PDB file of C-alpha atoms in Angstrom:
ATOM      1  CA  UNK P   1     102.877  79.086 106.838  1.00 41.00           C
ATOM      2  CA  UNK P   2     100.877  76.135 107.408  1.00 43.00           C
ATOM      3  CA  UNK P   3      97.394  75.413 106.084  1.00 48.00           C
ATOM      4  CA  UNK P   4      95.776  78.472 104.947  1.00 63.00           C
ATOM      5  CA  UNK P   5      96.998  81.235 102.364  1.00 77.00           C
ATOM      6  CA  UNK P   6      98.172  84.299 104.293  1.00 88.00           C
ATOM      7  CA  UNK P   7      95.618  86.947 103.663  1.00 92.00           C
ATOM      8  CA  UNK P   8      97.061  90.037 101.717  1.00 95.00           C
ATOM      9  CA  UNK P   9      97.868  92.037  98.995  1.00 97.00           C
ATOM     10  CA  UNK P  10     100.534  90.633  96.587  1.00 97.00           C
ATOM     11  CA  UNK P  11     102.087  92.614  94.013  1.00 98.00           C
ATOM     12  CA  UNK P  12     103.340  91.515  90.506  1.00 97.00           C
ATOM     13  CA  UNK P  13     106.879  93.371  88.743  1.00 97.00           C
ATOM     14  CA  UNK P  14     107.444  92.673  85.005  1.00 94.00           C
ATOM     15  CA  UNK P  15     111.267  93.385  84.592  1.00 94.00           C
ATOM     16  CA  UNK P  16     112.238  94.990  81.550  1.00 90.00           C
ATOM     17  CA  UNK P  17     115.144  96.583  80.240  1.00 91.00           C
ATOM     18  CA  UNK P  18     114.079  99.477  80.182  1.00 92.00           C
ATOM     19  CA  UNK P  19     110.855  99.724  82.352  1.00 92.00           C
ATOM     20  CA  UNK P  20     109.241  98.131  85.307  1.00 95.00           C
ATOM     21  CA  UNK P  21     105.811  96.690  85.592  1.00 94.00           C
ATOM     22  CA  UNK P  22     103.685  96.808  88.616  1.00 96.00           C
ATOM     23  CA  UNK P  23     100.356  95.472  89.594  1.00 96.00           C
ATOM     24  CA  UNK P  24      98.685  94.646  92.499  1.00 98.00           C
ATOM     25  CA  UNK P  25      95.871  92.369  94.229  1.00 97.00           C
ATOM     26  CA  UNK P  26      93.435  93.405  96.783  1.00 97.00           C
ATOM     27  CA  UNK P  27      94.285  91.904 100.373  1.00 95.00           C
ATOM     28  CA  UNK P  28      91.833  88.212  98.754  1.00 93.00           C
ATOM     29  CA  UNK P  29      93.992  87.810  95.974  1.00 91.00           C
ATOM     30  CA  UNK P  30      91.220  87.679  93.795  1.00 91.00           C
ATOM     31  CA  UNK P  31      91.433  91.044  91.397  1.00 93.00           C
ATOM     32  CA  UNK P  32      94.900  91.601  90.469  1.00 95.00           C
ATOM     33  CA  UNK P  33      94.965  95.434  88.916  1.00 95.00           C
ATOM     34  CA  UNK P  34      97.848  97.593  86.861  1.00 94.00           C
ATOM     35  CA  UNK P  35      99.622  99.956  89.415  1.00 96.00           C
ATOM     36  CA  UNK P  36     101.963 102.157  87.022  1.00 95.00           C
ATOM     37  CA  UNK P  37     105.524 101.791  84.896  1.00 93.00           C
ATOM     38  CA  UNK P  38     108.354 102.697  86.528  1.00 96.00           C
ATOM     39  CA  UNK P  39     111.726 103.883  84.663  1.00 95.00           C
ATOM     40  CA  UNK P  40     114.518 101.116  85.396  1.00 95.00           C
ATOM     41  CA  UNK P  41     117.129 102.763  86.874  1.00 95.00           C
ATOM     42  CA  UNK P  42     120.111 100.090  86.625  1.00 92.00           C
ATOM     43  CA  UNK P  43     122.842 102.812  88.058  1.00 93.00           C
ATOM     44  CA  UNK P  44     120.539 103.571  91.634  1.00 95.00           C
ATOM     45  CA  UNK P  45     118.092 100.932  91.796  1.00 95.00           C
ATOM     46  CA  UNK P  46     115.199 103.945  92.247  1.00 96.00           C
ATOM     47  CA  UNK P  47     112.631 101.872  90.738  1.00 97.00           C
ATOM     48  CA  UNK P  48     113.175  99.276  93.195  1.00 98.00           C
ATOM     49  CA  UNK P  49     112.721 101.408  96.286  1.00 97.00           C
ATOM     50  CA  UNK P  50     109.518 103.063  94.552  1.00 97.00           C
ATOM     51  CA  UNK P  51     108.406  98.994  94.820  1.00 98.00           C
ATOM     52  CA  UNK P  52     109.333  99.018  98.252  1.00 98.00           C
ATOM     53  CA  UNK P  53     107.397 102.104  99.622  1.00 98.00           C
ATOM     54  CA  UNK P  54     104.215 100.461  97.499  1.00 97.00           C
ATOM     55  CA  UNK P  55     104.975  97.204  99.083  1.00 98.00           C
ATOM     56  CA  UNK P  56     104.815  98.790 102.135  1.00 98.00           C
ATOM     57  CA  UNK P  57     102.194 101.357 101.783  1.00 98.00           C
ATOM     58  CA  UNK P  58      99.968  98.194 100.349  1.00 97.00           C
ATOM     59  CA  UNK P  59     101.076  95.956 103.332  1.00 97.00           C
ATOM     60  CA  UNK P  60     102.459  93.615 100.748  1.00 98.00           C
ATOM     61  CA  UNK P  61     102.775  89.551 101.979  1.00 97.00           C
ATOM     62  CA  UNK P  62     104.084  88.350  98.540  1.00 97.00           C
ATOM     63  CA  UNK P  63     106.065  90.192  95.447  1.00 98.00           C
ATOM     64  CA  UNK P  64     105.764  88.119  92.537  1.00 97.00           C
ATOM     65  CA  UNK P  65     108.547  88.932  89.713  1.00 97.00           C
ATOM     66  CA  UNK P  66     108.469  87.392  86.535  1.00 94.00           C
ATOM     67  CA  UNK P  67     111.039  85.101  85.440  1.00 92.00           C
ATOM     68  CA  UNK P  68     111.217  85.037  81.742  1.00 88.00           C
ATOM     69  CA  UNK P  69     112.372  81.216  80.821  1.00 77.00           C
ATOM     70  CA  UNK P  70     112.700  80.605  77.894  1.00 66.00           C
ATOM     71  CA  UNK P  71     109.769  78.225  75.907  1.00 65.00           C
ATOM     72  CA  UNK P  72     112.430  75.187  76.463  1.00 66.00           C
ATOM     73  CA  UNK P  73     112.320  76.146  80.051  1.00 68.00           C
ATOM     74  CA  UNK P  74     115.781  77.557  79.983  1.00 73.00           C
ATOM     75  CA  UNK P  75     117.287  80.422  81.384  1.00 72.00           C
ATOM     76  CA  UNK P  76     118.280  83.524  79.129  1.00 76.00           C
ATOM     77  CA  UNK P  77     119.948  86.554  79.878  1.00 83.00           C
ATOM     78  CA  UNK P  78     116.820  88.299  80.933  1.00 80.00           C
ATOM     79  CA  UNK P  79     116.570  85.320  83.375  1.00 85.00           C
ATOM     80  CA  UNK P  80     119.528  85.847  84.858  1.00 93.00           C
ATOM     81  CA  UNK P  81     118.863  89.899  85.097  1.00 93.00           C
ATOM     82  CA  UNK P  82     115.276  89.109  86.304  1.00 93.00           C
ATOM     83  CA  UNK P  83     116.762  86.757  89.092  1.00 94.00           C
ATOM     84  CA  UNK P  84     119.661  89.450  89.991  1.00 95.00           C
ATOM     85  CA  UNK P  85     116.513  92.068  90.205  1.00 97.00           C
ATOM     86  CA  UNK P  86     114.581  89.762  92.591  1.00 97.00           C
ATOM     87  CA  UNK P  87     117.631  89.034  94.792  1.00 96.00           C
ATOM     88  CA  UNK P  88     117.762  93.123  95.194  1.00 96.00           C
ATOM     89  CA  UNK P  89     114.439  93.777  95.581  1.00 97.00           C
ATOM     90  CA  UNK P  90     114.241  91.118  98.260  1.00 97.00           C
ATOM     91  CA  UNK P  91     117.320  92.731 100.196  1.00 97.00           C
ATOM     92  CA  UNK P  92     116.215  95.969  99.590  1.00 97.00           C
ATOM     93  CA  UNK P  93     112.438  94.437 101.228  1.00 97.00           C
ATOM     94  CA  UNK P  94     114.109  93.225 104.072  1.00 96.00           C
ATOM     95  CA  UNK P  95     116.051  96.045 104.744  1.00 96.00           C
ATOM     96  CA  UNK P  96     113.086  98.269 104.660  1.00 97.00           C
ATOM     97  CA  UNK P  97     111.487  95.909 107.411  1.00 96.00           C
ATOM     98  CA  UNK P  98     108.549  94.638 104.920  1.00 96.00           C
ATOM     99  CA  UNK P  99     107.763  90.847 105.674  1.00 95.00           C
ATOM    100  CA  UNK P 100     107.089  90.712 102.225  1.00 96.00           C
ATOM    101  CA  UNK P 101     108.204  87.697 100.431  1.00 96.00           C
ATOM    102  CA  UNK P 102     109.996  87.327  96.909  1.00 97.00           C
ATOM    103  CA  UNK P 103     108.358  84.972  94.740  1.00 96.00           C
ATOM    104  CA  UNK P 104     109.812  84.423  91.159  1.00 95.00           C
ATOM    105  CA  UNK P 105     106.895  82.960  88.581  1.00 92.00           C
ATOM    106  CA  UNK P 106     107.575  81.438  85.528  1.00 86.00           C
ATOM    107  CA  UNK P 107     106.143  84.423  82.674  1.00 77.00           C
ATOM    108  CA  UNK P 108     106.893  82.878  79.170  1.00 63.00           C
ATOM    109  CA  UNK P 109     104.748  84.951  77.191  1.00 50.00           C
ATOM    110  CA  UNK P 110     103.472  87.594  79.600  1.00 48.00           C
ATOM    111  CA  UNK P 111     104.491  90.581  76.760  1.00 51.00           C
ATOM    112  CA  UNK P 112     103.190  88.625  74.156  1.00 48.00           C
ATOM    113  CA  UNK P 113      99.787  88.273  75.742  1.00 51.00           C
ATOM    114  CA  UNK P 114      99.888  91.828  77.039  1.00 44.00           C
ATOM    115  CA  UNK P 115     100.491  93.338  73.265  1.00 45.00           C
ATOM    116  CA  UNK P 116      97.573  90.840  72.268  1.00 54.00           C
ATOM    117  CA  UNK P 117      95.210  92.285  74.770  1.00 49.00           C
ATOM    118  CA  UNK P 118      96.100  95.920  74.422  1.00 47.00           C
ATOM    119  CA  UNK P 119      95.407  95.094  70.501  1.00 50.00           C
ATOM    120  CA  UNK P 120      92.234  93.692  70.633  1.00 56.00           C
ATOM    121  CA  UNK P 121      91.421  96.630  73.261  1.00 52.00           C
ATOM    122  CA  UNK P 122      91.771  98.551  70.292  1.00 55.00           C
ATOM    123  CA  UNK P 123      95.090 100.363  71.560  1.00 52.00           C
ATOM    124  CA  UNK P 124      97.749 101.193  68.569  1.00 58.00           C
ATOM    125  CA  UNK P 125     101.071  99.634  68.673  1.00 54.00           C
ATOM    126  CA  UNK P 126     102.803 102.920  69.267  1.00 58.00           C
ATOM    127  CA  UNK P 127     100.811 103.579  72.629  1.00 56.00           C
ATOM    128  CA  UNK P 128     101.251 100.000  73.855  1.00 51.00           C
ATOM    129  CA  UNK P 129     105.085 101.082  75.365  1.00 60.00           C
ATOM    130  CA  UNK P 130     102.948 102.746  78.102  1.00 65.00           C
ATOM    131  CA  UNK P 131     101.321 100.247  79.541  1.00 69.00           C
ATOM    132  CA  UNK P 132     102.160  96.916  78.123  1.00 70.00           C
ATOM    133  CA  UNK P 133     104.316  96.158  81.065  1.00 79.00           C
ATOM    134  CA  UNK P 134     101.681  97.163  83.629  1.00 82.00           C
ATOM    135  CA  UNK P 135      99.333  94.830  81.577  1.00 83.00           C
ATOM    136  CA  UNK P 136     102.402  92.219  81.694  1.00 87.00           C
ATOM    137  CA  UNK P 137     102.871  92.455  85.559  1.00 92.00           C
ATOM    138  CA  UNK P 138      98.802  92.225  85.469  1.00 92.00           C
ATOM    139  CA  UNK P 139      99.248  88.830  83.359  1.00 90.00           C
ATOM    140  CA  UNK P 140     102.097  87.316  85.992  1.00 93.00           C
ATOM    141  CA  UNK P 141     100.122  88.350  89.253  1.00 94.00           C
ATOM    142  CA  UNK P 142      97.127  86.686  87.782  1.00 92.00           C
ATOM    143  CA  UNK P 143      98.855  83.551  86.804  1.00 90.00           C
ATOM    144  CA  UNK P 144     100.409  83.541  90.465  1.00 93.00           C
ATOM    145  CA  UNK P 145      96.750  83.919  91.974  1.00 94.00           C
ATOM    146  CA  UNK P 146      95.634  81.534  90.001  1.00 89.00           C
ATOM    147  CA  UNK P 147      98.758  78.862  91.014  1.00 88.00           C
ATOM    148  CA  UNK P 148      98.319  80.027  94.509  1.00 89.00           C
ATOM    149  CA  UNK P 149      94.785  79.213  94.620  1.00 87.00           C
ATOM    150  CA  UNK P 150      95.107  76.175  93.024  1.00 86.00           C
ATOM    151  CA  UNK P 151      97.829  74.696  95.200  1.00 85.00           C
ATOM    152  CA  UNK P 152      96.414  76.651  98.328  1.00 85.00           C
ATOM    153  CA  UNK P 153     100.183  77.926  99.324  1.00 87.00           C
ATOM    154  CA  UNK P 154     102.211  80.898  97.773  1.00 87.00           C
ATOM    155  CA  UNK P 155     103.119  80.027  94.067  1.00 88.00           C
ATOM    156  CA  UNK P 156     106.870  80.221  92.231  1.00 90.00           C
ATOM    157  CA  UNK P 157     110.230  80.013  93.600  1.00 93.00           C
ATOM    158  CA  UNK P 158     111.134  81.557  96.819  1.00 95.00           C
ATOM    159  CA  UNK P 159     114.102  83.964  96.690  1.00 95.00           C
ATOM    160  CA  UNK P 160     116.953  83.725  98.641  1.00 87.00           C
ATOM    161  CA  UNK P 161     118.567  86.810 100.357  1.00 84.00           C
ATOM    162  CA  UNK P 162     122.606  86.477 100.962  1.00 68.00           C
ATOM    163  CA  UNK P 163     122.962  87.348 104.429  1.00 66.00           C
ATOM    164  CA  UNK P 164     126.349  89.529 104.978  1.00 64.00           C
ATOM    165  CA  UNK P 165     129.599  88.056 105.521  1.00 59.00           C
ATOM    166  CA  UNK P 166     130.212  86.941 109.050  1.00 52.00           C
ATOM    167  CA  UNK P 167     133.319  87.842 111.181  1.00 52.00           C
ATOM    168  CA  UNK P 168     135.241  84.339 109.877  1.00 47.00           C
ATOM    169  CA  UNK P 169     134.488  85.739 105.851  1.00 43.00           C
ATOM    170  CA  UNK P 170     131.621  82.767 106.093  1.00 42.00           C
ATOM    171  CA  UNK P 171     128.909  83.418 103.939  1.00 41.00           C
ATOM    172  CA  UNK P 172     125.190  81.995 103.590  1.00 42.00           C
ATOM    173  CA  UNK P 173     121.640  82.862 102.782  1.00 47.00           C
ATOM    174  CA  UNK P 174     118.701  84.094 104.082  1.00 44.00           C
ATOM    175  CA  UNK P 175     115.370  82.802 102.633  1.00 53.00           C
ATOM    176  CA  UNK P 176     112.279  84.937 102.451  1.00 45.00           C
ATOM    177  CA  UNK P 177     109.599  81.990 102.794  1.00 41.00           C
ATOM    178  CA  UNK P 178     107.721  80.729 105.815  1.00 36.00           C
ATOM    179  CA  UNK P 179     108.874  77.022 105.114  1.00 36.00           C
TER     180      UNK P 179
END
């Protein structure tokens, strides 16, 4: 894309081990608001294609998954299972036909500031496991907004998409971004 920000709504995905956050913008990418927590489902991937109907029920242009560095900058295992998850989700967006991008964004301390905020709201420490990674996918589209509006282009790292082998066993990838 060149010059302007594609208008749209962009979605946000905190990837846990156990659950899913998503969140979502309105088409301006100004609000960004908590969707719901989905299961993880690491055997079928059905939390994954529950993203993709929302992505394309919302008209997504942009999924933004968190990518959970470590404060050095370094990758972890969650890294690594975060990245894996984007790859999928990307595959399983293109598949779908949604012309929605995969962004990955940098969320060091995205659960930590969620817990914080659903503290101060008042909201005990047992209840927080419902919605602290809704509030956590809140925190990375936010961050992403903000990036995006600050560098007037989509923010993160694009997400590359291995194309299928071709007839030769050659092998190469498919990237999501307009560049």
């Amino acid at each position: 894309m060149s010059g302007a920000l594609q208008r749209g709504v962009r979605l946000g995905v905190d990837v846990g081990k156990a659950r899913v956050g998503l969140a979502a913008s309105d088409p301006d990418g100004i609000l960004a608001t908590p969707v719901k927590t989905l299961r993880r489902d690491l055997k079928k991937g059905f939390d994954r294609r529950l993203i993709v109907r929302e992505a394309l029920e919302r008209a997504a242009v942009v999924v933004y998954v968190g990518y959970p560095v470590n404060m050095q900058g370094r990758s972890t295992e969650s890294t690594e299972d975060a990245h894996r998850y984007a790859q999928d989700l990307a595959a399983e967006l293109l598949a779908a036909g949604s012309p929605a991008r995969v962004q990955l964004v940098d969320e060091r301390l995205s659960t930590v500031t969620a817990h914080r905020q659903l503290h101060e709201a008042g909201r005990g420490s047992r209840t927080h496991r419902e919605v602290v990674d809704q509030v956590a996918a809140v925190q990375i589209l936010e961050q992403a907004l903000n990036m995006q509006q600050s560098l007037q282009r989509d923010a993160g790292r694009p997400v590359l998409v291995p194309a299928p082998e071709g007839p030769e066993g050659e092998d190469g990838t498919r990237g999501r971004s307009d560049s």
